[in-house]
Amino acid sequence: MKILALSLCVLGGCTDQAADDYPVAIGDQNVPTQNGASDATMLRGRVCMSDSMIDLGNCSDTGAGGLQVAVGGNTATTHPDGSFAIDRPTGSLLQFTVSGNGVVPTTTPFSAASTIPVISADVYARTLTSNGIELPDGVGLIRGSVVRDGNPLTGVTVSSAPIASFDPFFDADPEGYSIDGTGSRGVFFVPGVTSGSANLTLNDSVGGSTLVNGISVINGGVTILDSVPLP
């Protein structure tokens, strides 16, 4: 069994994303400065509203204003176009959490080159309802995707510790969801994981097993693990 420590590479893929429409950057002149702070002390970027639980890249700035962005103990509020300026965080294993009206609290890894998606509350509710899932209080959902050599990996199954209150489900071809394993996009959902720290075991179609430790699960929220690399 391979064990992956929870890190920016595990969560965000550690890839260059020059074509990203919503980069997080230092000194982005298109984002207004908050509280008169200088560029040297601020982290600037944008939040985008995702209208799909499978394709997080399918998002826009519509509805992304007035949301709270938190990272490393610092907070900021997004402008109408989703842009924000926040005190630059310090430390390791940092993560963004975006919350507010009309969205599900969404946690993603800190990365200076990644989009910060937030899941629409309506999209979240419709996804759960269409799969017969009603989550109790005290739990969250882990949404992830798996890759091998940078490509989405099909046929991967997943289990969690603590055990989730519902079985995981996966992207299906051409649309929708399945319970059999990841489809062509390599996406999985684990609903009903007790809030706190969780571990995931990912099993590929050839018998390989990978453990991802220390995943932060928020009560009533979504934790995103994008492009988890499997050996």
PDB file of C-alpha atoms in Angstrom:
ATOM      1  CA  MET A   1       0.000   0.000   0.000  1.00  0.00           C
ATOM      2  CA  LYS A   2       1.254   3.448  -0.935  1.00  0.00           C
ATOM      3  CA  ILE A   3       0.682   6.223   1.629  1.00  0.00           C
ATOM      4  CA  LEU A   4       0.315   9.854   0.603  1.00  0.00           C
ATOM      5  CA  ALA A   5       0.813  12.558   3.201  1.00  0.00           C
ATOM      6  CA  LEU A   6      -1.723  15.335   2.819  1.00  0.00           C
ATOM      7  CA  SER A   7       0.126  18.018   0.896  1.00  0.00           C
ATOM      8  CA  LEU A   8      -0.328  20.579  -1.832  1.00  0.00           C
ATOM      9  CA  CYS A   9       0.888  18.072  -4.417  1.00  0.00           C
ATOM     10  CA  VAL A  10      -1.661  15.488  -3.334  1.00  0.00           C
ATOM     11  CA  LEU A  11      -4.496  17.975  -3.284  1.00  0.00           C
ATOM     12  CA  GLY A  12      -3.707  20.311  -6.109  1.00  0.00           C
ATOM     13  CA  GLY A  13      -1.503  18.302  -8.421  1.00  0.00           C
ATOM     14  CA  CYS A  14       1.415  20.789  -8.231  1.00  0.00           C
ATOM     15  CA  THR A  15       1.067  21.594 -11.902  1.00  0.00           C
ATOM     16  CA  ASP A  16       1.567  24.884 -13.715  1.00  0.00           C
ATOM     17  CA  GLN A  17      -1.780  26.339 -14.794  1.00  0.00           C
ATOM     18  CA  ALA A  18      -0.877  29.255 -16.998  1.00  0.00           C
ATOM     19  CA  ALA A  19      -4.267  29.136 -18.723  1.00  0.00           C
ATOM     20  CA  ASP A  20      -6.205  29.382 -15.461  1.00  0.00           C
ATOM     21  CA  ASP A  21      -8.962  32.006 -15.717  1.00  0.00           C
ATOM     22  CA  TYR A  22      -8.907  32.661 -11.982  1.00  0.00           C
ATOM     23  CA  PRO A  23      -5.299  32.536 -10.768  1.00  0.00           C
ATOM     24  CA  VAL A  24      -4.294  33.440  -7.238  1.00  0.00           C
ATOM     25  CA  ALA A  25      -1.423  35.871  -7.487  1.00  0.00           C
ATOM     26  CA  ILE A  26       0.608  38.402  -5.553  1.00  0.00           C
ATOM     27  CA  GLY A  27       0.120  41.965  -6.746  1.00  0.00           C
ATOM     28  CA  ASP A  28      -2.727  41.395  -9.221  1.00  0.00           C
ATOM     29  CA  GLN A  29      -3.616  44.974 -10.108  1.00  0.00           C
ATOM     30  CA  ASN A  30      -7.142  43.956 -11.196  1.00  0.00           C
ATOM     31  CA  VAL A  31      -8.124  43.119  -7.617  1.00  0.00           C
ATOM     32  CA  PRO A  32      -8.843  46.082  -5.327  1.00  0.00           C
ATOM     33  CA  THR A  33      -6.640  46.448  -2.259  1.00  0.00           C
ATOM     34  CA  GLN A  34      -8.524  45.991   1.018  1.00  0.00           C
ATOM     35  CA  ASN A  35      -7.818  48.026   4.154  1.00  0.00           C
ATOM     36  CA  GLY A  36      -5.084  49.994   2.428  1.00  0.00           C
ATOM     37  CA  ALA A  37      -2.619  47.098   2.724  1.00  0.00           C
ATOM     38  CA  SER A  38       0.403  46.969   0.463  1.00  0.00           C
ATOM     39  CA  ASP A  39       0.849  44.371  -2.292  1.00  0.00           C
ATOM     40  CA  ALA A  40       3.812  42.867  -0.442  1.00  0.00           C
ATOM     41  CA  THR A  41       1.571  41.727   2.410  1.00  0.00           C
ATOM     42  CA  MET A  42      -1.462  40.636   0.424  1.00  0.00           C
ATOM     43  CA  LEU A  43      -2.549  37.553  -1.479  1.00  0.00           C
ATOM     44  CA  ARG A  44      -4.958  38.326  -4.300  1.00  0.00           C
ATOM     45  CA  GLY A  45      -7.176  36.062  -6.327  1.00  0.00           C
ATOM     46  CA  ARG A  46     -10.706  35.092  -7.305  1.00  0.00           C
ATOM     47  CA  VAL A  47     -13.396  32.649  -6.251  1.00  0.00           C
ATOM     48  CA  CYS A  48     -15.589  31.117  -8.932  1.00  0.00           C
ATOM     49  CA  MET A  49     -19.019  29.532  -8.502  1.00  0.00           C
ATOM     50  CA  SER A  50     -19.121  25.967  -9.782  1.00  0.00           C
ATOM     51  CA  ASP A  51     -22.329  24.724 -11.380  1.00  0.00           C
ATOM     52  CA  SER A  52     -21.144  21.106 -11.476  1.00  0.00           C
ATOM     53  CA  MET A  53     -19.912  18.698  -8.815  1.00  0.00           C
ATOM     54  CA  ILE A  54     -18.031  16.750 -11.479  1.00  0.00           C
ATOM     55  CA  ASP A  55     -16.470  19.455 -13.646  1.00  0.00           C
ATOM     56  CA  LEU A  56     -15.126  22.094 -11.258  1.00  0.00           C
ATOM     57  CA  GLY A  57     -13.667  24.025 -14.176  1.00  0.00           C
ATOM     58  CA  ASN A  58     -17.216  24.818 -15.302  1.00  0.00           C
ATOM     59  CA  CYS A  59     -17.649  27.892 -13.104  1.00  0.00           C
ATOM     60  CA  SER A  60     -18.128  31.650 -13.259  1.00  0.00           C
ATOM     61  CA  ASP A  61     -18.072  34.786 -11.135  1.00  0.00           C
ATOM     62  CA  THR A  62     -21.891  34.993 -11.106  1.00  0.00           C
ATOM     63  CA  GLY A  63     -22.981  34.826  -7.465  1.00  0.00           C
ATOM     64  CA  ALA A  64     -19.383  34.817  -6.218  1.00  0.00           C
ATOM     65  CA  GLY A  65     -19.578  38.223  -4.522  1.00  0.00           C
ATOM     66  CA  GLY A  66     -19.964  38.739  -0.781  1.00  0.00           C
ATOM     67  CA  LEU A  67     -18.438  35.373   0.147  1.00  0.00           C
ATOM     68  CA  GLN A  68     -15.946  34.854   2.949  1.00  0.00           C
ATOM     69  CA  VAL A  69     -12.519  33.457   2.107  1.00  0.00           C
ATOM     70  CA  ALA A  70     -10.460  32.072   4.977  1.00  0.00           C
ATOM     71  CA  VAL A  71      -6.880  30.754   4.924  1.00  0.00           C
ATOM     72  CA  GLY A  72      -4.279  30.430   7.663  1.00  0.00           C
ATOM     73  CA  GLY A  73      -6.426  32.298  10.183  1.00  0.00           C
ATOM     74  CA  ASN A  74      -6.930  35.271   7.828  1.00  0.00           C
ATOM     75  CA  THR A  75     -10.259  36.223   6.259  1.00  0.00           C
ATOM     76  CA  ALA A  76     -11.523  38.447   3.437  1.00  0.00           C
ATOM     77  CA  THR A  77     -14.771  39.101   1.590  1.00  0.00           C
ATOM     78  CA  THR A  78     -15.055  38.688  -2.172  1.00  0.00           C
ATOM     79  CA  HIS A  79     -15.949  41.580  -4.485  1.00  0.00           C
ATOM     80  CA  PRO A  80     -18.907  41.235  -6.919  1.00  0.00           C
ATOM     81  CA  ASP A  81     -16.705  39.489  -9.495  1.00  0.00           C
ATOM     82  CA  GLY A  82     -15.362  37.017  -6.912  1.00  0.00           C
ATOM     83  CA  SER A  83     -12.023  38.770  -6.502  1.00  0.00           C
ATOM     84  CA  PHE A  84     -10.477  39.177  -3.076  1.00  0.00           C
ATOM     85  CA  ALA A  85      -7.392  40.433  -1.261  1.00  0.00           C
ATOM     86  CA  ILE A  86      -6.309  38.699   1.934  1.00  0.00           C
ATOM     87  CA  ASP A  87      -3.330  38.918   4.273  1.00  0.00           C
ATOM     88  CA  ARG A  88      -0.710  36.555   2.937  1.00  0.00           C
ATOM     89  CA  PRO A  89      -0.785  33.372   5.089  1.00  0.00           C
ATOM     90  CA  THR A  90       2.215  31.597   6.547  1.00  0.00           C
ATOM     91  CA  GLY A  91       2.747  27.984   7.543  1.00  0.00           C
ATOM     92  CA  SER A  92       2.344  24.613   5.871  1.00  0.00           C
ATOM     93  CA  LEU A  93      -0.598  22.461   4.732  1.00  0.00           C
ATOM     94  CA  LEU A  94      -2.737  25.575   4.321  1.00  0.00           C
ATOM     95  CA  GLN A  95      -6.196  25.445   2.804  1.00  0.00           C
ATOM     96  CA  PHE A  96      -8.828  27.859   1.571  1.00  0.00           C
ATOM     97  CA  THR A  97     -12.369  27.669   2.912  1.00  0.00           C
ATOM     98  CA  VAL A  98     -15.046  29.667   1.090  1.00  0.00           C
ATOM     99  CA  SER A  99     -18.473  30.155   2.667  1.00  0.00           C
ATOM    100  CA  GLY A 100     -21.492  32.436   2.509  1.00  0.00           C
ATOM    101  CA  ASN A 101     -25.025  32.787   1.196  1.00  0.00           C
ATOM    102  CA  GLY A 102     -25.992  30.428  -1.595  1.00  0.00           C
ATOM    103  CA  VAL A 103     -22.936  28.187  -1.319  1.00  0.00           C
ATOM    104  CA  VAL A 104     -21.833  25.091   0.556  1.00  0.00           C
ATOM    105  CA  PRO A 105     -18.692  25.713   2.670  1.00  0.00           C
ATOM    106  CA  THR A 106     -15.975  24.499   0.318  1.00  0.00           C
ATOM    107  CA  THR A 107     -12.415  23.646   1.324  1.00  0.00           C
ATOM    108  CA  THR A 108      -9.587  23.444  -1.204  1.00  0.00           C
ATOM    109  CA  PRO A 109      -5.799  23.291  -0.872  1.00  0.00           C
ATOM    110  CA  PHE A 110      -3.780  26.473  -0.819  1.00  0.00           C
ATOM    111  CA  SER A 111      -1.986  27.020  -4.105  1.00  0.00           C
ATOM    112  CA  ALA A 112      -0.692  30.201  -5.735  1.00  0.00           C
ATOM    113  CA  ALA A 113      -1.647  28.898  -9.191  1.00  0.00           C
ATOM    114  CA  SER A 114      -5.069  27.313  -8.776  1.00  0.00           C
ATOM    115  CA  THR A 115      -8.686  28.297  -9.165  1.00  0.00           C
ATOM    116  CA  ILE A 116     -10.614  28.542  -5.907  1.00  0.00           C
ATOM    117  CA  PRO A 117     -13.998  26.933  -6.659  1.00  0.00           C
ATOM    118  CA  VAL A 118     -17.000  27.072  -4.390  1.00  0.00           C
ATOM    119  CA  ILE A 119     -19.946  24.698  -4.736  1.00  0.00           C
ATOM    120  CA  SER A 120     -23.390  26.215  -5.276  1.00  0.00           C
ATOM    121  CA  ALA A 121     -25.845  25.150  -2.565  1.00  0.00           C
ATOM    122  CA  ASP A 122     -28.420  24.411  -5.263  1.00  0.00           C
ATOM    123  CA  VAL A 123     -26.021  22.207  -7.253  1.00  0.00           C
ATOM    124  CA  TYR A 124     -25.019  20.395  -4.063  1.00  0.00           C
ATOM    125  CA  ALA A 125     -28.628  19.752  -3.024  1.00  0.00           C
ATOM    126  CA  ARG A 126     -29.645  18.510  -6.473  1.00  0.00           C
ATOM    127  CA  THR A 127     -26.634  16.184  -6.641  1.00  0.00           C
ATOM    128  CA  LEU A 128     -27.479  14.585  -3.300  1.00  0.00           C
ATOM    129  CA  THR A 129     -31.200  14.363  -4.015  1.00  0.00           C
ATOM    130  CA  SER A 130     -30.666  12.737  -7.405  1.00  0.00           C
ATOM    131  CA  ASN A 131     -28.639  10.018  -5.690  1.00  0.00           C
ATOM    132  CA  GLY A 132     -31.048   9.472  -2.788  1.00  0.00           C
ATOM    133  CA  ILE A 133     -28.734  10.975  -0.175  1.00  0.00           C
ATOM    134  CA  GLU A 134     -29.870  12.970   2.852  1.00  0.00           C
ATOM    135  CA  LEU A 135     -26.933  13.814   5.088  1.00  0.00           C
ATOM    136  CA  PRO A 136     -27.319  14.096   8.875  1.00  0.00           C
ATOM    137  CA  ASP A 137     -25.744  16.836  10.941  1.00  0.00           C
ATOM    138  CA  GLY A 138     -22.100  16.429  11.897  1.00  0.00           C
ATOM    139  CA  VAL A 139     -20.841  15.116   8.573  1.00  0.00           C
ATOM    140  CA  GLY A 140     -19.367  16.460   5.339  1.00  0.00           C
ATOM    141  CA  LEU A 141     -18.595  15.283   1.819  1.00  0.00           C
ATOM    142  CA  ILE A 142     -15.220  14.597   0.211  1.00  0.00           C
ATOM    143  CA  ARG A 143     -15.106  15.217  -3.526  1.00  0.00           C
ATOM    144  CA  GLY A 144     -11.945  14.103  -5.288  1.00  0.00           C
ATOM    145  CA  SER A 145     -10.424  13.083  -8.569  1.00  0.00           C
ATOM    146  CA  VAL A 146      -7.610  10.640  -9.292  1.00  0.00           C
ATOM    147  CA  VAL A 147      -4.957  10.660 -11.972  1.00  0.00           C
ATOM    148  CA  ARG A 148      -2.111   8.484 -13.176  1.00  0.00           C
ATOM    149  CA  ASP A 149       0.690  10.147 -15.126  1.00  0.00           C
ATOM    150  CA  GLY A 150      -1.483  13.255 -15.228  1.00  0.00           C
ATOM    151  CA  ASN A 151      -4.479  11.522 -16.833  1.00  0.00           C
ATOM    152  CA  PRO A 152      -7.861  10.776 -15.184  1.00  0.00           C
ATOM    153  CA  LEU A 153      -7.933   7.213 -13.878  1.00  0.00           C
ATOM    154  CA  THR A 154     -10.974   4.973 -14.384  1.00  0.00           C
ATOM    155  CA  GLY A 155     -12.080   2.026 -12.262  1.00  0.00           C
ATOM    156  CA  VAL A 156     -10.886   3.409  -8.912  1.00  0.00           C
ATOM    157  CA  THR A 157     -12.940   2.646  -5.800  1.00  0.00           C
ATOM    158  CA  VAL A 158     -12.687   4.420  -2.461  1.00  0.00           C
ATOM    159  CA  SER A 159     -13.396   3.863   1.222  1.00  0.00           C
ATOM    160  CA  SER A 160     -13.055   6.179   4.210  1.00  0.00           C
ATOM    161  CA  ALA A 161     -12.056   6.014   7.842  1.00  0.00           C
ATOM    162  CA  PRO A 162     -14.191   6.810   9.719  1.00  0.00           C
ATOM    163  CA  ILE A 163     -16.717   4.908   7.602  1.00  0.00           C
ATOM    164  CA  ALA A 164     -19.088   7.248   5.764  1.00  0.00           C
ATOM    165  CA  SER A 165     -22.832   7.067   6.364  1.00  0.00           C
ATOM    166  CA  PHE A 166     -23.390   6.474   2.621  1.00  0.00           C
ATOM    167  CA  ASP A 167     -21.545   4.461   0.001  1.00  0.00           C
ATOM    168  CA  PRO A 168     -19.334   6.486  -2.354  1.00  0.00           C
ATOM    169  CA  PHE A 169     -20.448   7.325  -5.858  1.00  0.00           C
ATOM    170  CA  PHE A 170     -18.538   8.179  -9.023  1.00  0.00           C
ATOM    171  CA  ASP A 171     -18.759   9.976 -12.344  1.00  0.00           C
ATOM    172  CA  ALA A 172     -20.456   7.880 -15.003  1.00  0.00           C
ATOM    173  CA  ASP A 173     -20.249   7.974 -18.804  1.00  0.00           C
ATOM    174  CA  PRO A 174     -21.589   9.877 -20.598  1.00  0.00           C
ATOM    175  CA  GLU A 175     -23.316  11.721 -17.724  1.00  0.00           C
ATOM    176  CA  GLY A 176     -24.582  11.094 -14.227  1.00  0.00           C
ATOM    177  CA  TYR A 177     -23.206   8.928 -11.431  1.00  0.00           C
ATOM    178  CA  SER A 178     -22.452   5.288 -10.686  1.00  0.00           C
ATOM    179  CA  ILE A 179     -21.536   3.135  -7.682  1.00  0.00           C
ATOM    180  CA  ASP A 180     -19.001   0.964  -9.516  1.00  0.00           C
ATOM    181  CA  GLY A 181     -15.847   3.105  -9.703  1.00  0.00           C
ATOM    182  CA  THR A 182     -14.491   6.233 -11.321  1.00  0.00           C
ATOM    183  CA  GLY A 183     -15.456   6.970 -14.912  1.00  0.00           C
ATOM    184  CA  SER A 184     -13.586   8.823 -17.630  1.00  0.00           C
ATOM    185  CA  ARG A 185     -13.134  11.933 -15.457  1.00  0.00           C
ATOM    186  CA  GLY A 186     -11.729   9.995 -12.487  1.00  0.00           C
ATOM    187  CA  VAL A 187     -14.109  11.699 -10.035  1.00  0.00           C
ATOM    188  CA  PHE A 188     -15.412  10.295  -6.740  1.00  0.00           C
ATOM    189  CA  PHE A 189     -17.681  11.514  -3.936  1.00  0.00           C
ATOM    190  CA  VAL A 190     -17.716  10.223  -0.369  1.00  0.00           C
ATOM    191  CA  PRO A 191     -20.840  11.606   1.364  1.00  0.00           C
ATOM    192  CA  GLY A 192     -21.460  11.443   5.086  1.00  0.00           C
ATOM    193  CA  VAL A 193     -17.912  11.439   6.496  1.00  0.00           C
ATOM    194  CA  THR A 194     -17.821  12.514  10.154  1.00  0.00           C
ATOM    195  CA  SER A 195     -16.424  16.035  10.475  1.00  0.00           C
ATOM    196  CA  GLY A 196     -12.827  16.248  11.667  1.00  0.00           C
ATOM    197  CA  SER A 197      -9.869  14.349  10.243  1.00  0.00           C
ATOM    198  CA  ALA A 198     -10.412  11.462   7.832  1.00  0.00           C
ATOM    199  CA  ASN A 199      -8.374   9.019   5.744  1.00  0.00           C
ATOM    200  CA  LEU A 200      -9.223   7.649   2.311  1.00  0.00           C
ATOM    201  CA  THR A 201      -8.141   4.351   0.765  1.00  0.00           C
ATOM    202  CA  LEU A 202      -8.098   4.396  -3.050  1.00  0.00           C
ATOM    203  CA  ASN A 203      -8.051   1.032  -4.833  1.00  0.00           C
ATOM    204  CA  ASP A 204      -7.233   0.880  -8.534  1.00  0.00           C
ATOM    205  CA  SER A 205      -8.423  -1.697 -11.028  1.00  0.00           C
ATOM    206  CA  VAL A 206      -5.156  -3.695 -10.938  1.00  0.00           C
ATOM    207  CA  GLY A 207      -5.084  -4.230  -7.175  1.00  0.00           C
ATOM    208  CA  GLY A 208      -3.002  -1.250  -6.110  1.00  0.00           C
ATOM    209  CA  SER A 209      -3.967   0.571  -2.917  1.00  0.00           C
ATOM    210  CA  THR A 210      -3.141   4.144  -1.904  1.00  0.00           C
ATOM    211  CA  LEU A 211      -3.895   5.768   1.445  1.00  0.00           C
ATOM    212  CA  VAL A 212      -4.451   9.530   1.771  1.00  0.00           C
ATOM    213  CA  ASN A 213      -4.206  10.663   5.399  1.00  0.00           C
ATOM    214  CA  GLY A 214      -5.287  13.737   7.337  1.00  0.00           C
ATOM    215  CA  ILE A 215      -8.154  15.075   5.224  1.00  0.00           C
ATOM    216  CA  SER A 216     -10.044  17.922   6.909  1.00  0.00           C
ATOM    217  CA  VAL A 217     -13.822  17.405   6.759  1.00  0.00           C
ATOM    218  CA  ILE A 218     -16.143  20.303   7.611  1.00  0.00           C
ATOM    219  CA  ASN A 219     -19.625  19.807   9.051  1.00  0.00           C
ATOM    220  CA  GLY A 220     -22.075  20.456   6.214  1.00  0.00           C
ATOM    221  CA  GLY A 221     -19.267  21.239   3.786  1.00  0.00           C
ATOM    222  CA  VAL A 222     -17.375  19.878   0.800  1.00  0.00           C
ATOM    223  CA  THR A 223     -13.651  19.095   0.872  1.00  0.00           C
ATOM    224  CA  ILE A 224     -12.040  19.002  -2.564  1.00  0.00           C
ATOM    225  CA  LEU A 225      -9.052  16.742  -3.311  1.00  0.00           C
ATOM    226  CA  ASP A 226      -8.277  17.413  -6.929  1.00  0.00           C
ATOM    227  CA  SER A 227      -5.911  15.342  -9.099  1.00  0.00           C
ATOM    228  CA  VAL A 228      -4.735  12.873  -6.457  1.00  0.00           C
ATOM    229  CA  PRO A 229      -1.837  11.024  -8.119  1.00  0.00           C
ATOM    230  CA  LEU A 230      -1.900   7.222  -7.959  1.00  0.00           C
ATOM    231  CA  PRO A 231       1.336   5.324  -8.625  1.00  0.00           C
TER     232      PRO A 231
END
